[in-house]
Coordinates of C-alpha atoms in Angstrom, one line a residue:
M1 CA 66.2 -15.7 39.0
T2 CA 66.3 -18.5 36.3
A3 CA 65.3 -17.3 32.8
I4 CA 62.5 -19.5 31.1
P5 CA 62.9 -20.5 27.3
R6 CA 62.2 -18.0 24.5
D7 CA 60.7 -19.9 21.8
R8 CA 62.7 -19.5 18.6
E9 CA 59.9 -18.1 16.3
L10 CA 60.1 -14.1 16.6
D11 CA 56.4 -14.5 16.5
G12 CA 54.2 -17.3 16.7
S13 CA 51.0 -15.6 15.2
L14 CA 51.2 -17.2 11.8
S15 CA 52.1 -20.4 13.4
L16 CA 48.9 -20.6 15.7
L17 CA 46.8 -19.5 12.8
R18 CA 48.0 -21.9 10.3
N19 CA 48.3 -25.1 12.8
G20 CA 45.5 -24.4 15.2
G21 CA 45.9 -23.6 19.0
Y22 CA 45.1 -26.9 20.3
T23 CA 48.7 -28.1 19.8
F24 CA 50.3 -24.9 20.0
I25 CA 51.4 -24.4 23.7
S26 CA 52.3 -28.4 24.3
R27 CA 54.5 -28.9 21.2
R28 CA 56.6 -25.6 22.4
C29 CA 56.9 -26.7 26.0
A30 CA 57.8 -30.3 24.4
R31 CA 60.8 -28.3 22.3
N32 CA 61.8 -26.3 25.1
G33 CA 61.9 -28.8 27.4
S34 CA 59.9 -26.8 30.0
D35 CA 56.3 -26.4 31.0
V36 CA 56.5 -22.7 30.4
F37 CA 58.0 -20.4 27.3
E38 CA 57.8 -16.8 26.4
T39 CA 56.8 -16.0 22.8
R40 CA 55.3 -13.2 21.0
L41 CA 51.6 -13.4 19.5
L42 CA 50.3 -10.3 17.5
G43 CA 53.6 -8.5 18.2
Q44 CA 52.6 -8.8 22.3
R45 CA 55.0 -10.8 24.6
V46 CA 53.2 -13.7 26.3
V47 CA 54.1 -16.4 28.4
C48 CA 52.6 -20.1 28.0
M49 CA 52.1 -22.6 30.5
T50 CA 51.2 -26.5 30.4
G51 CA 50.1 -29.0 33.1
S52 CA 48.2 -29.4 36.3
E53 CA 50.6 -26.9 38.6
A54 CA 50.6 -24.6 35.8
A55 CA 46.6 -24.5 35.9
E56 CA 47.2 -24.1 39.7
V57 CA 49.1 -21.1 39.6
F58 CA 46.7 -19.7 36.9
Y59 CA 43.5 -20.3 38.2
K60 CA 44.4 -19.0 41.8
P61 CA 41.6 -17.1 43.3
D62 CA 41.8 -13.4 41.9
R63 CA 45.4 -13.9 40.7
M64 CA 44.5 -13.0 36.8
T65 CA 41.9 -11.1 35.2
R66 CA 40.2 -11.7 31.8
Q67 CA 40.4 -8.2 30.8
G68 CA 42.9 -7.8 27.8
A69 CA 43.8 -11.2 27.7
L70 CA 41.5 -12.1 24.7
P71 CA 41.7 -11.2 21.2
P72 CA 39.0 -8.4 20.8
T73 CA 37.1 -10.7 17.9
A74 CA 36.7 -13.7 20.4
L75 CA 35.6 -11.6 23.3
M76 CA 32.9 -10.1 21.2
L77 CA 31.3 -13.3 20.2
L78 CA 31.9 -15.4 23.1
Q79 CA 31.5 -13.0 26.0
D80 CA 31.4 -9.6 25.2
K81 CA 31.9 -6.5 27.4
G82 CA 30.0 -6.2 30.8
S83 CA 30.0 -9.9 31.1
V84 CA 30.8 -12.0 34.2
H85 CA 33.9 -13.4 32.4
L86 CA 35.5 -10.0 32.4
L87 CA 34.6 -9.1 36.2
D88 CA 37.2 -9.4 39.3
G89 CA 37.1 -9.8 43.0
K90 CA 33.6 -9.4 44.7
P91 CA 31.6 -8.3 41.6
H92 CA 32.9 -11.7 39.9
R93 CA 31.6 -13.4 43.1
R94 CA 28.4 -11.6 43.0
R95 CA 27.6 -12.2 39.5
K96 CA 28.6 -16.1 39.4
E97 CA 26.0 -16.6 42.1
M98 CA 23.4 -15.4 39.9
F99 CA 24.7 -17.7 37.2
L100 CA 25.2 -20.8 40.2
S101 CA 21.4 -20.4 41.3
L102 CA 20.4 -21.3 38.1
M103 CA 22.2 -24.6 38.3
T104 CA 20.3 -26.1 40.9
P105 CA 19.5 -30.1 40.3
E106 CA 15.7 -29.5 39.9
G107 CA 16.5 -26.4 37.1
M108 CA 19.4 -29.1 35.5
K109 CA 16.6 -31.8 35.3
R110 CA 13.7 -29.7 33.8
L111 CA 16.6 -28.5 31.0
G112 CA 17.6 -32.2 30.4
E113 CA 14.0 -33.4 30.4
R114 CA 12.9 -31.0 27.8
F115 CA 16.4 -31.9 25.6
E116 CA 15.5 -35.5 25.9
E117 CA 11.5 -35.0 25.1
L118 CA 12.9 -32.6 21.8
W119 CA 15.5 -35.5 20.6
R120 CA 12.9 -38.2 21.0
A121 CA 10.3 -36.3 19.1
R122 CA 12.7 -35.6 16.2
I123 CA 13.3 -39.3 15.8
G124 CA 10.1 -39.8 13.7
R125 CA 11.4 -37.0 11.1
W126 CA 14.9 -38.3 10.8
E127 CA 13.5 -41.9 10.3
R128 CA 11.8 -40.5 6.8
E129 CA 15.3 -38.6 6.1
R130 CA 18.1 -40.3 4.0
R131 CA 20.8 -39.0 6.0
V132 CA 20.9 -36.8 9.2
T133 CA 24.0 -34.6 10.1
L134 CA 23.9 -35.0 13.7
F135 CA 25.9 -31.9 14.7
Y136 CA 23.3 -29.2 13.2
E137 CA 20.2 -31.5 14.6
A138 CA 22.0 -31.4 17.9
R139 CA 22.5 -27.6 17.6
E140 CA 19.0 -26.9 17.0
L141 CA 17.5 -29.2 19.6
L142 CA 19.9 -27.5 22.2
C143 CA 18.6 -24.1 21.3
R144 CA 15.0 -25.1 21.5
A145 CA 15.6 -26.6 24.6
V146 CA 17.5 -23.9 26.3
C147 CA 15.5 -21.1 25.0
S148 CA 12.3 -22.9 26.2
W149 CA 13.9 -23.8 29.9
A150 CA 15.3 -20.0 30.1
G151 CA 11.7 -18.6 29.7
V152 CA 12.4 -17.4 26.1
P153 CA 9.6 -17.6 23.7
L154 CA 10.6 -19.2 20.3
A155 CA 8.4 -19.7 17.5
G156 CA 9.5 -22.1 14.7
P157 CA 11.2 -20.0 12.4
E158 CA 12.7 -17.8 15.1
A159 CA 14.0 -20.9 16.6
R160 CA 15.9 -21.9 13.5
K161 CA 17.3 -18.2 13.3
R162 CA 18.6 -18.0 16.8
T163 CA 20.1 -21.4 16.0
R164 CA 21.9 -19.9 13.0
E165 CA 23.2 -16.7 15.2
F166 CA 24.3 -19.1 18.4
G167 CA 26.1 -21.4 15.8
A168 CA 27.9 -18.6 13.9
M169 CA 29.2 -16.8 17.4
I170 CA 30.6 -20.1 18.3
E171 CA 32.2 -21.1 14.6
G172 CA 33.8 -17.4 14.2
A173 CA 35.3 -17.2 17.5
G174 CA 38.3 -19.2 16.6
S175 CA 38.8 -17.9 13.5
V176 CA 39.9 -14.7 11.6
G177 CA 38.0 -13.5 8.2
P178 CA 35.0 -14.2 6.7
R179 CA 33.6 -17.0 9.3
N180 CA 34.5 -14.3 12.2
W181 CA 32.6 -11.3 10.1
A182 CA 29.7 -13.7 10.2
G183 CA 29.3 -14.1 13.9
M184 CA 30.0 -10.5 14.5
L185 CA 27.2 -9.7 12.5
L186 CA 24.6 -12.4 13.4
R187 CA 25.9 -11.5 17.3
A188 CA 24.8 -7.9 16.8
R189 CA 21.3 -9.1 15.8
T190 CA 21.0 -11.7 18.6
E191 CA 22.0 -9.0 21.1
R192 CA 19.3 -6.8 20.0
W193 CA 17.0 -9.4 20.5
A194 CA 18.1 -9.9 23.7
R195 CA 18.0 -6.6 24.7
E196 CA 14.1 -6.0 23.7
L197 CA 13.6 -9.5 25.8
I198 CA 15.2 -7.9 29.2
E199 CA 13.1 -4.6 28.4
E200 CA 9.8 -6.8 28.0
V201 CA 10.4 -8.7 31.1
R202 CA 11.2 -5.9 33.3
S203 CA 8.2 -3.8 32.1
G204 CA 6.0 -7.0 32.5
E205 CA 4.8 -6.9 28.9
L206 CA 6.7 -10.3 28.7
M207 CA 5.7 -12.6 31.7
V208 CA 8.3 -15.4 32.4
P209 CA 8.3 -18.0 35.0
E210 CA 9.6 -17.3 38.3
G211 CA 13.5 -18.7 38.7
S212 CA 13.8 -18.9 35.0
A213 CA 17.1 -17.5 33.4
A214 CA 15.2 -14.5 31.9
E215 CA 13.6 -13.6 35.2
V216 CA 16.8 -14.1 37.5
I217 CA 19.0 -12.1 35.2
A218 CA 16.2 -9.4 34.4
T219 CA 15.9 -8.7 38.1
H220 CA 19.6 -9.1 39.3
R221 CA 21.0 -6.6 41.3
D222 CA 24.9 -6.8 41.4
T223 CA 27.2 -5.5 44.5
E224 CA 25.9 -1.7 44.3
E225 CA 22.5 -3.1 44.6
E226 CA 21.9 -1.9 41.2
P227 CA 20.2 -3.6 38.4
L228 CA 22.3 -4.6 35.4
T229 CA 22.2 -2.2 32.5
T230 CA 20.1 -3.8 29.8
E231 CA 22.9 -4.3 27.8
A232 CA 24.9 -6.4 30.6
A233 CA 21.8 -8.3 31.1
A234 CA 21.2 -9.0 27.7
V235 CA 24.9 -10.1 27.3
E236 CA 24.5 -12.4 30.3
L237 CA 21.4 -14.1 29.0
L238 CA 23.4 -14.8 26.0
N239 CA 26.3 -16.1 28.1
V240 CA 23.4 -18.8 29.4
L241 CA 21.8 -19.6 25.9
R242 CA 25.2 -19.6 23.7
P243 CA 27.2 -22.1 26.0
T244 CA 24.6 -24.6 26.2
V245 CA 24.2 -24.5 22.2
A246 CA 27.9 -25.3 22.2
V247 CA 27.4 -28.4 23.6
D248 CA 26.4 -29.7 20.1
R249 CA 30.1 -30.4 19.7
Y250 CA 30.5 -32.6 23.0
I251 CA 27.6 -34.5 21.4
V252 CA 29.2 -35.0 18.3
F253 CA 32.2 -36.5 20.2
C254 CA 29.9 -38.5 22.1
A255 CA 28.4 -40.1 18.8
L256 CA 31.9 -40.4 17.4
A257 CA 33.3 -42.1 20.3
L258 CA 30.3 -44.9 20.3
Y259 CA 31.6 -45.2 17.2
R260 CA 35.1 -45.6 17.2
Y261 CA 34.9 -47.3 20.7
P262 CA 31.9 -49.8 20.0
E263 CA 32.5 -51.7 23.3
S264 CA 31.4 -48.6 25.0
R265 CA 27.9 -49.7 23.9
R266 CA 27.5 -52.6 25.9
K267 CA 29.2 -51.0 28.9
L268 CA 26.9 -48.4 29.3
R269 CA 23.9 -51.0 28.9
E270 CA 25.4 -53.2 31.7
S271 CA 26.1 -50.2 34.2
E272 CA 24.4 -47.0 35.1
D273 CA 26.9 -45.0 36.4
Y274 CA 29.2 -46.0 33.2
S275 CA 27.6 -42.7 31.3
E276 CA 29.4 -40.7 33.8
L277 CA 32.9 -42.2 33.0
F278 CA 32.1 -42.1 29.4
V279 CA 31.2 -38.3 29.2
Q280 CA 34.2 -37.5 31.2
E281 CA 36.4 -39.0 29.2
V282 CA 35.2 -37.5 26.1
R283 CA 35.7 -34.2 27.4
R284 CA 38.9 -35.1 28.3
F285 CA 39.9 -36.9 25.0
Y286 CA 38.6 -34.8 22.5
P287 CA 39.3 -31.2 21.3
F288 CA 37.0 -28.4 22.9
F289 CA 38.7 -25.2 23.9
P290 CA 42.2 -25.2 23.0
M291 CA 43.6 -22.6 25.7
I292 CA 42.8 -19.7 27.9
G293 CA 44.3 -16.4 28.6
G294 CA 44.5 -14.0 31.2
R295 CA 46.5 -11.0 32.7
V296 CA 48.1 -10.8 36.0
R297 CA 46.1 -8.4 38.2
A298 CA 47.9 -5.4 39.9
G299 CA 49.2 -6.4 43.2
E300 CA 49.1 -9.9 42.3
G301 CA 52.8 -10.2 41.1
F302 CA 54.4 -14.0 41.6
T303 CA 57.3 -16.2 41.0
W304 CA 56.9 -19.6 39.5
R305 CA 59.4 -21.9 37.9
G306 CA 62.2 -19.1 38.5
H307 CA 59.9 -16.7 36.5
R308 CA 58.6 -13.5 38.1
F309 CA 55.2 -12.7 36.7
E310 CA 54.5 -9.0 37.2
A311 CA 51.0 -6.9 36.9
G312 CA 49.9 -6.6 33.1
D313 CA 51.7 -9.9 32.0
W314 CA 50.0 -11.6 29.5
V315 CA 49.7 -15.6 30.0
L316 CA 48.3 -18.2 28.0
L317 CA 47.2 -21.6 29.5
D318 CA 47.2 -24.9 27.5
M319 CA 43.9 -26.6 28.1
Y320 CA 44.1 -29.3 25.7
G321 CA 47.3 -30.2 26.2
T322 CA 46.8 -30.4 30.1
N323 CA 43.9 -32.8 29.3
L324 CA 46.3 -35.1 27.6
D325 CA 49.4 -34.5 30.0
G326 CA 51.0 -38.0 30.7
R327 CA 52.4 -37.2 33.7
F328 CA 48.8 -37.2 35.4
W329 CA 46.8 -39.1 33.3
G330 CA 49.6 -42.0 32.9
E331 CA 51.0 -43.5 29.8
D332 CA 47.7 -44.3 28.0
A333 CA 46.8 -40.6 28.4
R334 CA 46.3 -40.3 24.8
T335 CA 44.3 -43.7 24.7
F336 CA 40.1 -43.5 24.8
R337 CA 39.5 -45.1 28.3
P338 CA 36.8 -43.9 30.6
E339 CA 37.6 -46.4 33.2
R340 CA 40.2 -44.1 34.4
F341 CA 37.8 -41.8 35.9
R342 CA 37.1 -44.7 38.8
E343 CA 40.5 -43.5 40.0
W344 CA 40.3 -39.9 39.3
D345 CA 41.0 -37.9 42.3
G346 CA 38.7 -34.9 41.3
S347 CA 41.5 -32.3 40.9
P348 CA 40.1 -29.5 39.7
N349 CA 43.3 -28.5 37.7
S350 CA 44.3 -31.7 35.9
F351 CA 41.1 -32.0 34.2
I352 CA 40.0 -28.5 32.4
P353 CA 37.9 -28.9 29.6
Q354 CA 36.1 -26.0 30.6
G355 CA 38.4 -24.2 32.8
G356 CA 40.3 -25.1 36.1
G357 CA 39.9 -23.9 39.8
D358 CA 36.8 -23.2 41.9
H359 CA 33.2 -22.8 40.4
R360 CA 32.5 -20.3 43.2
S361 CA 35.5 -18.2 43.8
G362 CA 37.2 -18.8 40.4
H363 CA 36.7 -18.5 36.5
R364 CA 35.6 -21.9 36.2
C365 CA 32.6 -22.4 34.0
P366 CA 29.2 -22.6 35.9
G367 CA 27.5 -24.5 32.9
E368 CA 29.9 -27.4 33.3
W369 CA 27.5 -29.6 35.2
I370 CA 24.5 -29.0 32.5
T371 CA 27.4 -29.8 29.9
I372 CA 27.7 -33.1 31.4
D373 CA 23.8 -33.6 32.2
L374 CA 23.2 -33.2 28.5
M375 CA 26.1 -35.3 27.2
K376 CA 24.5 -38.0 29.4
R377 CA 21.5 -37.8 28.0
A378 CA 22.2 -37.7 24.6
T379 CA 24.8 -40.9 24.8
L380 CA 21.9 -42.7 26.2
L381 CA 19.8 -41.7 23.6
L382 CA 21.9 -42.5 20.9
N383 CA 22.7 -45.8 22.5
D384 CA 19.2 -46.6 23.7
A385 CA 16.7 -44.7 22.1
M386 CA 17.4 -45.3 18.5
E387 CA 19.4 -47.6 15.8
Y388 CA 21.1 -45.7 13.0
N389 CA 23.9 -46.7 10.5
V390 CA 27.1 -44.7 10.2
P391 CA 27.7 -44.3 6.3
P392 CA 31.2 -43.7 4.7
Q393 CA 32.5 -40.3 5.4
D394 CA 35.4 -38.1 6.7
L395 CA 35.5 -38.3 10.5
S396 CA 38.8 -36.8 10.7
I397 CA 39.6 -33.8 13.3
D398 CA 41.4 -31.0 11.9
L399 CA 43.2 -29.6 14.8
S400 CA 44.2 -26.4 13.0
R401 CA 40.8 -25.6 12.8
M402 CA 39.2 -24.1 16.1
P403 CA 36.8 -24.8 17.3
A404 CA 37.5 -28.4 16.3
I405 CA 34.9 -30.8 14.7
P406 CA 34.8 -34.1 12.8
K407 CA 35.0 -32.9 8.9
S408 CA 31.6 -34.6 8.1
R409 CA 29.7 -33.1 11.2
F410 CA 28.8 -37.0 11.8
E411 CA 26.2 -38.1 9.4
I412 CA 24.0 -40.9 10.2
S413 CA 21.2 -42.8 8.0
N414 CA 18.6 -45.6 8.1
V415 CA 17.4 -44.1 11.8
R416 CA 14.8 -46.4 13.5
R417 CA 13.4 -45.9 16.7
A418 CA 14.4 -48.5 19.4
G419 CA 12.0 -51.1 20.2

């Protein structure tokens, strides 16, 4: 059995926190001349992997469990106990079916149209403002749109409150200290609100549209034909709402790409299918999730690259580095070029901005299609529905900060409705 490299640091925790998780694995793989290496994080032994072959190994159905694979602070903010992400096998597939039932073409269209309606209505207000920070505006519009689509009523002040809460959860998940504490505090408040909603739907006090996320989750039955507990149903409702709000980052990256690569504006107007290529390249090129963790399930031990992975072993897969891997994407992997997706073979493990593997049998994000649709709509709105200036600002992206975002959050000025 061939021994895999061991990183020279005794414990990489400080390096990960200081330099960020986006390049942590890929840099050490390059340093060790291997797609896999062993290190320690928080005193625990962990095996780190990068590349499409590693993703294929990692995402083999039922091989990995998410239980015990994430720091508790990140888990509580992004998923929480009882969520679909922490289930395995048949219970996971049954719960996943619940989420996928919401992702019908008609359902996604309704969400996209509601988002577009709110965006177009907001342009008038932007026209009266000296500067607009796109990140915060997109976040609120996404929150309002997804809550309306999910059957969750939000009045004006409450919409701003929920937007702030979802934003704090996302911001705090990749940090330690005050940012994380603020997210935890607001998460507790949001869960109370979600539990009350589920109870009101079940009692009939709150009437929601049939087939809406609130109705589907409140009435769902798991493998034992039992309804979800109120706590689990509330967590799963938040697992529909919060990730949709997190598309705010991708929308900012779309705006940044339009600014950095202005030739894309012309191509978007000349070709109807270019928006798909454009947003896929944004998802590949810009940082979203740095890595994903798993633990080998009991009875699922395996050997890869000469290393024996045993039950309980902690494994981290490099998502950001895999998306920029020149062995798959070519010599220009670190160049923004949407046209590369005309030749992409659709491999589920070479392009993993929101996870790899299969949507139904694995842990690939079921909201990926919604993400793509909302990004396409936002891109076309920025390109065709409005005109604006991009004033001088700091658009640098600090990869030591998780989750990453341009420092200025992308400010625009002199907004005018097109036409």
